[in-house]
CSV table of C-alpha atoms in Angstrom, one decimal:
chain,number,residue,atom,x,y,z
A,1,MET,CA,104.8,61.1,90.0
A,2,PRO,CA,103.1,63.1,92.8
A,3,PRO,CA,99.4,63.7,92.4
A,4,HIS,CA,98.3,67.2,91.3
A,5,PRO,CA,96.8,69.1,94.3
A,6,GLU,CA,93.5,69.5,92.3
A,7,THR,CA,93.0,65.7,92.8
A,8,TRP,CA,93.0,66.0,96.6
A,9,LEU,CA,92.1,69.6,97.4
A,10,ARG,CA,88.7,70.8,96.1
A,11,VAL,CA,86.1,73.4,96.6
A,12,THR,CA,82.8,72.3,98.2
A,13,GLU,CA,79.7,74.2,99.4
A,14,ALA,CA,81.4,74.4,102.8
A,15,GLY,CA,84.7,75.7,101.4
A,16,LEU,CA,88.1,74.3,100.6
A,17,TYR,CA,88.3,70.6,101.5
A,18,CYS,CA,91.3,68.3,101.8
A,19,GLU,CA,89.9,64.9,100.8
A,20,PRO,CA,92.6,62.5,102.1
A,21,GLY,CA,92.9,64.5,105.3
A,22,GLY,CA,89.2,64.8,105.9
A,23,PHE,CA,89.3,68.4,107.0
A,24,PHE,CA,88.4,71.9,105.7
A,25,VAL,CA,90.4,75.1,105.7
A,26,ASP,CA,88.4,78.1,106.8
A,27,PRO,CA,85.0,76.4,106.2
A,28,THR,CA,81.9,78.7,105.9
A,29,ARG,CA,79.6,76.4,107.7
A,30,PRO,CA,80.0,74.0,110.7
A,31,VAL,CA,82.0,70.9,109.9
A,32,ASP,CA,83.6,68.0,111.7
A,33,ARG,CA,87.3,69.1,111.2
A,34,ALA,CA,88.5,72.6,110.4
A,35,ILE,CA,91.8,74.3,110.2
A,36,ILE,CA,91.5,78.1,110.7
A,37,THR,CA,93.9,80.6,109.2
A,38,HIS,CA,93.0,83.6,111.4
A,39,GLY,CA,90.4,85.0,113.7
A,40,HIS,CA,88.4,87.3,111.3
A,41,SER,CA,84.8,86.2,111.1
A,42,ASP,CA,84.8,85.5,107.4
A,43,HIS,CA,87.4,82.8,108.0
A,44,ALA,CA,86.7,81.7,111.6
A,45,ARG,CA,83.1,80.5,111.9
A,46,PRO,CA,81.5,79.0,115.0
A,47,GLY,CA,80.2,75.5,115.5
A,48,HIS,CA,82.9,73.2,114.3
A,49,ALA,CA,83.5,70.0,116.1
A,50,HIS,CA,87.3,69.9,115.9
A,51,VAL,CA,89.4,73.1,115.3
A,52,LEU,CA,93.1,73.4,114.7
A,53,ALA,CA,94.8,76.8,114.6
A,54,THR,CA,97.7,78.7,116.2
A,55,PRO,CA,97.3,79.3,119.9
A,56,GLU,CA,96.7,83.0,119.3
A,57,THR,CA,93.9,82.4,116.8
A,58,LEU,CA,92.2,79.9,119.2
A,59,ALA,CA,92.4,82.6,121.9
A,60,ILE,CA,90.9,85.2,119.6
A,61,MET,CA,88.1,82.8,118.6
A,62,ARG,CA,87.2,82.0,122.2
A,63,GLU,CA,87.1,85.8,123.0
A,64,ARG,CA,84.9,86.6,120.0
A,65,MET,CA,82.6,83.5,119.9
A,66,GLY,CA,82.7,82.1,123.4
A,67,GLU,CA,84.4,78.9,124.6
A,68,ASP,CA,81.5,76.7,123.6
A,69,ARG,CA,81.3,78.0,120.0
A,70,ALA,CA,85.0,78.1,119.1
A,71,GLY,CA,85.2,74.3,118.5
A,72,THR,CA,84.1,71.4,120.6
A,73,THR,CA,87.8,70.2,120.6
A,74,GLN,CA,90.5,72.8,120.0
A,75,GLN,CA,94.1,71.9,119.0
A,76,ALA,CA,96.8,74.4,119.0
A,77,LEU,CA,99.7,74.2,116.5
A,78,GLY,CA,102.6,76.5,116.7
A,79,TYR,CA,104.4,78.0,113.6
A,80,GLY,CA,106.7,75.4,112.1
A,81,GLU,CA,105.4,72.5,114.1
A,82,ALA,CA,104.1,69.6,111.9
A,83,LEU,CA,101.6,66.8,112.3
A,84,THR,CA,100.1,64.2,110.1
A,85,VAL,CA,96.4,63.9,109.6
A,86,ASN,CA,95.3,60.7,107.7
A,87,GLY,CA,98.6,60.7,105.7
A,88,VAL,CA,98.5,64.5,105.0
A,89,ARG,CA,101.4,66.4,106.6
A,90,VAL,CA,100.2,69.8,108.0
A,91,TRP,CA,102.2,72.7,109.3
A,92,LEU,CA,101.6,76.5,109.7
A,93,ARG,CA,103.7,79.5,108.6
A,94,PRO,CA,103.1,83.1,109.6
A,95,ALA,CA,100.9,85.1,107.3
A,96,GLY,CA,101.6,88.6,108.7
A,97,HIS,CA,97.9,89.5,108.6
A,98,VAL,CA,96.9,89.8,112.2
A,99,LEU,CA,98.1,88.2,115.5
A,100,GLY,CA,98.0,84.4,115.1
A,101,SER,CA,97.4,84.5,111.3
A,102,ALA,CA,98.8,81.5,109.5
A,103,GLN,CA,99.3,79.9,106.1
A,104,VAL,CA,98.2,76.3,106.1
A,105,CYS,CA,100.9,74.1,104.4
A,106,LEU,CA,99.7,70.7,103.2
A,107,GLU,CA,101.8,67.9,101.7
A,108,TRP,CA,100.4,64.6,100.5
A,109,GLN,CA,102.3,61.9,98.5
A,110,GLY,CA,105.0,64.5,97.5
A,111,SER,CA,102.5,67.1,96.4
A,112,ARG,CA,102.4,70.4,98.3
A,113,ALA,CA,99.8,73.2,98.5
A,114,VAL,CA,99.8,76.3,100.7
A,115,VAL,CA,96.6,78.0,101.6
A,116,SER,CA,97.7,81.5,102.6
A,117,GLY,CA,94.4,82.9,104.0
A,118,ASP,CA,94.8,86.6,104.1
A,119,TYR,CA,98.3,88.1,104.3
A,120,LYS,CA,100.4,91.2,104.1
A,121,ARG,CA,104.1,91.8,103.4
A,122,ARG,CA,104.5,95.0,105.4
A,123,HIS,CA,105.9,95.8,108.9
A,124,ASP,CA,103.5,95.1,111.7
A,125,PRO,CA,104.8,95.2,115.3
A,126,THR,CA,101.9,93.1,116.5
A,127,CYS,CA,102.5,89.8,114.6
A,128,PRO,CA,105.3,87.8,113.0
A,129,PRO,CA,106.0,88.6,109.3
A,130,PHE,CA,104.9,86.5,106.3
A,131,GLU,CA,107.2,83.6,105.5
A,132,PRO,CA,107.1,82.3,102.0
A,133,GLU,CA,106.9,78.5,101.6
A,134,ARG,CA,107.7,76.8,98.3
A,135,CYS,CA,104.8,74.8,96.9
A,136,ASP,CA,103.2,73.4,93.8
A,137,VAL,CA,99.9,75.3,94.3
A,138,PHE,CA,99.6,78.6,96.1
A,139,VAL,CA,96.1,79.6,97.3
A,140,THR,CA,95.9,83.4,97.6
A,141,GLU,CA,93.5,86.2,98.2
A,142,ALA,CA,93.3,89.1,95.6
A,143,THR,CA,91.7,91.9,97.6
A,144,PHE,CA,93.9,94.6,96.1
A,145,ALA,CA,94.8,92.8,92.9
A,146,LEU,CA,94.7,95.9,90.6
A,147,PRO,CA,97.8,97.9,89.5
A,148,VAL,CA,96.3,101.1,91.2
A,149,PHE,CA,96.8,99.5,94.6
A,150,ARG,CA,100.3,100.3,95.8
A,151,HIS,CA,100.3,100.9,99.5
A,152,PRO,CA,102.7,103.6,100.9
A,153,PRO,CA,104.8,102.9,104.0
A,154,ALA,CA,102.6,102.8,107.1
A,155,ALA,CA,105.1,105.0,108.9
A,156,GLN,CA,104.5,107.7,106.2
A,157,GLU,CA,100.7,107.6,106.8
A,158,ILE,CA,101.3,107.8,110.6
A,159,GLY,CA,103.5,110.8,109.9
A,160,ARG,CA,100.6,112.5,107.9
A,161,LEU,CA,98.3,111.9,110.9
A,162,LEU,CA,100.7,113.5,113.4
A,163,ALA,CA,101.3,116.4,111.0
A,164,SER,CA,97.5,117.0,110.8
A,165,LEU,CA,97.4,116.8,114.6
A,166,ALA,CA,100.1,119.5,114.8
A,167,LEU,CA,98.2,121.6,112.3
A,168,PHE,CA,94.9,121.3,114.2
A,169,PRO,CA,95.9,120.9,117.9
A,170,ASP,CA,92.4,121.7,119.2
A,171,ARG,CA,90.6,119.0,117.1
A,172,THR,CA,90.1,115.3,117.9
A,173,HIS,CA,91.4,113.0,115.3
A,174,VAL,CA,89.2,109.9,115.3
A,175,ILE,CA,90.4,106.9,113.2
A,176,GLY,CA,88.0,104.3,112.0
A,177,CYS,CA,89.7,100.9,112.2
A,178,TYR,CA,88.6,97.3,112.6
A,179,ALA,CA,88.6,95.8,116.1
A,180,LEU,CA,90.9,92.8,115.3
A,181,GLY,CA,94.3,93.5,113.9
A,182,LYS,CA,94.0,97.0,112.5
A,183,ALA,CA,93.3,98.8,115.8
A,184,GLN,CA,96.2,97.1,117.6
A,185,ARG,CA,98.6,97.7,114.6
A,186,LEU,CA,97.7,101.4,114.6
A,187,ILE,CA,98.4,101.7,118.3
A,188,ALA,CA,101.7,99.9,118.0
A,189,LEU,CA,102.7,102.1,115.0
A,190,LEU,CA,101.8,105.2,116.9
A,191,ARG,CA,104.0,104.0,119.8
A,192,GLU,CA,106.9,103.4,117.4
A,193,ALA,CA,106.5,107.0,116.1
A,194,GLY,CA,106.9,108.3,119.6
A,195,TRP,CA,103.2,108.9,120.6
A,196,ASP,CA,103.3,107.8,124.2
A,197,ALA,CA,100.1,109.6,125.4
A,198,PRO,CA,97.1,107.5,126.6
A,199,ILE,CA,95.0,106.6,123.5
A,200,PRO,CA,91.2,106.8,124.0
A,201,ILE,CA,89.4,103.9,122.4
A,202,HIS,CA,85.8,102.9,121.6
A,203,GLY,CA,84.4,100.2,123.9
A,204,ALA,CA,84.1,97.8,120.9
A,205,LEU,CA,87.9,97.7,120.7
A,206,GLN,CA,88.7,97.2,124.4
A,207,ARG,CA,88.4,93.4,124.7
A,208,LEU,CA,90.7,92.5,121.8
A,209,CYS,CA,93.2,95.1,122.8
A,210,THR,CA,93.3,93.5,126.3
A,211,LEU,CA,93.6,90.1,124.7
A,212,TYR,CA,96.6,91.2,122.6
A,213,GLU,CA,98.3,92.5,125.7
A,214,THR,CA,97.6,89.2,127.5
A,215,LEU,CA,99.2,87.4,124.5
A,216,GLY,CA,102.3,89.4,124.8
A,217,VAL,CA,101.7,92.4,122.5
A,218,PRO,CA,102.4,95.7,124.5
A,219,LEU,CA,100.1,98.6,123.5
A,220,GLY,CA,100.8,101.2,126.1
A,221,PRO,CA,98.2,103.2,128.0
A,222,LEU,CA,94.7,103.0,126.7
A,223,VAL,CA,91.6,104.7,128.1
A,224,PRO,CA,87.9,104.5,127.3
A,225,ALA,CA,86.9,107.3,125.0
A,226,THR,CA,83.4,107.5,126.6
A,227,VAL,CA,84.5,108.8,130.0
A,228,ALA,CA,86.3,111.9,128.7
A,229,THR,CA,84.6,115.3,128.1
A,230,LYS,CA,84.9,117.1,124.8
A,231,ASP,CA,87.6,119.4,126.0
A,232,LYS,CA,89.6,116.5,127.4
A,233,LEU,CA,89.6,114.8,124.0
A,234,ALA,CA,90.9,117.9,122.2
A,235,GLY,CA,94.2,117.2,120.6
A,236,THR,CA,94.0,113.5,121.1
A,237,ILE,CA,93.9,110.5,118.7
A,238,VAL,CA,90.8,108.3,119.3
A,239,LEU,CA,90.3,104.9,117.7
A,240,ALA,CA,86.8,103.5,116.9
A,241,PRO,CA,85.1,101.1,114.6
A,242,PRO,CA,84.6,102.5,111.1
A,243,SER,CA,80.8,102.7,111.6
A,244,ALA,CA,81.3,104.9,114.7
A,245,ILE,CA,83.1,107.8,113.1
A,246,ALA,CA,80.1,109.0,111.2
A,247,ASP,CA,77.3,108.3,113.7
A,248,ARG,CA,76.1,109.9,117.0
A,249,TRP,CA,78.9,108.4,119.0
A,250,ALA,CA,81.4,110.8,117.3
A,251,ARG,CA,79.4,113.9,118.4
A,252,ARG,CA,81.0,113.6,121.8
A,253,LEU,CA,84.3,114.4,120.3
A,254,ASN,CA,85.8,117.9,120.0
A,255,ASP,CA,85.4,119.1,116.3
A,256,PRO,CA,86.5,115.7,115.1
A,257,VAL,CA,88.7,115.0,112.1
A,258,PRO,CA,87.3,111.8,110.6
A,259,CYS,CA,90.0,109.4,109.5
A,260,LEU,CA,89.9,105.9,108.1
A,261,ALA,CA,92.7,103.4,107.9
A,262,SER,CA,92.2,101.1,105.0
A,263,GLY,CA,93.8,100.0,101.7
A,264,TRP,CA,90.6,101.3,100.1
A,265,MET,CA,91.5,104.8,101.0
A,266,ARG,CA,93.7,104.7,97.9
A,267,VAL,CA,90.3,105.2,96.0
A,268,ARG,CA,89.5,108.9,96.7
A,269,GLN,CA,85.8,108.5,95.8
A,270,ARG,CA,85.5,106.0,98.7
A,271,ALA,CA,87.0,108.5,101.1
A,272,LYS,CA,84.7,111.2,99.9
A,273,GLN,CA,81.6,109.1,100.1
A,274,GLY,CA,82.4,108.1,103.6
A,275,GLY,CA,83.0,111.7,104.8
A,276,VAL,CA,86.6,110.9,105.5
A,277,GLU,CA,88.7,114.1,106.0
A,278,LEU,CA,92.0,112.3,106.5
A,279,PRO,CA,92.2,109.0,104.5
A,280,MET,CA,95.1,106.8,105.7
A,281,VAL,CA,96.2,104.1,103.3
A,282,ILE,CA,97.2,101.5,105.8
A,283,SER,CA,96.2,97.9,104.8
A,284,ASP,CA,96.6,94.5,106.3
A,285,HIS,CA,96.5,92.9,102.8
A,286,ALA,CA,99.2,92.6,100.2
A,287,ASP,CA,99.1,95.2,97.4
A,288,TRP,CA,99.4,94.6,93.7
A,289,PRO,CA,103.3,94.3,93.4
A,290,GLU,CA,103.4,92.2,96.6
A,291,LEU,CA,100.8,89.8,95.3
A,292,LEU,CA,102.8,89.2,92.2
A,293,GLU,CA,106.1,89.0,94.0
A,294,THR,CA,104.7,86.5,96.5
A,295,CYS,CA,103.3,84.3,93.8
A,296,THR,CA,106.7,84.3,92.1
A,297,GLU,CA,108.6,83.8,95.4
A,298,VAL,CA,106.8,80.6,96.4
A,299,GLU,CA,107.7,79.1,93.0
A,300,ALA,CA,104.3,77.6,92.4
A,301,SER,CA,103.3,76.6,88.9
A,302,GLU,CA,99.7,77.3,89.7
A,303,VAL,CA,98.0,79.9,91.8
A,304,TRP,CA,94.4,79.5,93.0
A,305,ILE,CA,92.5,82.7,94.0
A,306,THR,CA,89.9,82.6,96.7
A,307,HIS,CA,88.3,86.1,96.4
A,308,GLY,CA,88.9,89.6,95.1
A,309,ARG,CA,90.1,90.8,91.7
A,310,GLU,CA,90.7,87.4,90.2
A,311,GLU,CA,90.7,88.4,86.5
A,312,ALA,CA,93.5,91.0,86.7
A,313,LEU,CA,95.7,88.7,88.8
A,314,ILE,CA,95.1,85.7,86.6
A,315,HIS,CA,96.1,87.7,83.5
A,316,ALA,CA,99.3,89.1,85.1
A,317,LEU,CA,100.3,85.7,86.4
A,318,GLY,CA,99.8,84.2,82.9
A,319,GLN,CA,102.4,86.7,81.6
A,320,GLN,CA,104.8,85.2,84.0
A,321,GLY,CA,104.1,81.6,82.9
A,322,ILE,CA,102.0,80.9,86.0
A,323,ARG,CA,98.6,79.3,85.6
A,324,GLY,CA,95.9,81.1,87.6
A,325,ARG,CA,92.5,79.8,88.7
A,326,ALA,CA,89.6,81.5,90.4
A,327,LEU,CA,88.0,79.4,93.2
A,328,HIS,CA,85.0,81.8,93.7
A,329,LEU,CA,84.8,81.0,97.4
A,330,VAL,CA,81.7,82.6,99.0
A,331,GLY,CA,81.7,84.6,102.2
A,332,ARG,CA,85.1,86.1,102.0
A,333,GLY,CA,85.9,89.8,102.7
A,334,GLU,CA,82.8,90.3,104.9
A,335,GLU,CA,84.8,91.3,107.9
A,336,ASP,CA,88.4,92.1,107.4
A,337,ALA,CA,91.1,94.5,108.5
A,338,GLU,CA,91.6,95.9,105.0
């Protein structure tokens, strides 16, 4: 009989550890061997000796951390390719979260676990879609694991933005969005909606947008928001980090309409507290129905939850005959394209 994953995959102070393989998945402190699911800083930390990830995630880590901090030795593994580490078979599947994001699939002595990292099930022109992988234990996030979180189609939210722009053609719509993943997805969604004008962006977004294009993701014409005068920015869509839309930086814009793209914009109080005039419910995480559907789709008898609303998800899974377990991993959700 295959060993249960809890006998060879355990939580330590450094994070989730595969004991027979001798490696961690998304460790929170420097370790000898790490497999990284994606490039957000709450999953990809500096200082590991040996790092394995998709080629895109390794490129993102080098861009954000520097070559010397993204792993002393870096090993790229493409989606669907497999290798064996001390008897543990390892392969990666797309997670659909950001460019390069991957689920880490592990199999040892006939027992299979999938560590999904962060993931979404919605359309994203900038990265491959999530691919479910059958397993005995599925390790999932639970960022939006409450019934209230049901994300509308992203195209619908882009339509609301363009309608607001038509209604207020002299105002600058500035969208707060995270630099990795969310910014590039918004740009690509705007291009799909027919917005072909140059998009002014905050300097903090430039490097990763350039990297995305280098990695084969076309974004169209982008210009620095800082070089344009107020009148030149009237009627435009500007992208900036969430912190910038409410500080002195935004004063250079022409009568700005503060927008924020996040799954949290489903909660009106959050939008109100942040001074957001146009909340856009565009998330890079699975919503409540998608979390439940995914856990069913992978046919796992157990689901382990890394962070988020564990209690609600455990209860709902239990009603489907699936055992849920909270791992209480620390340091998750600190920097994320939500």
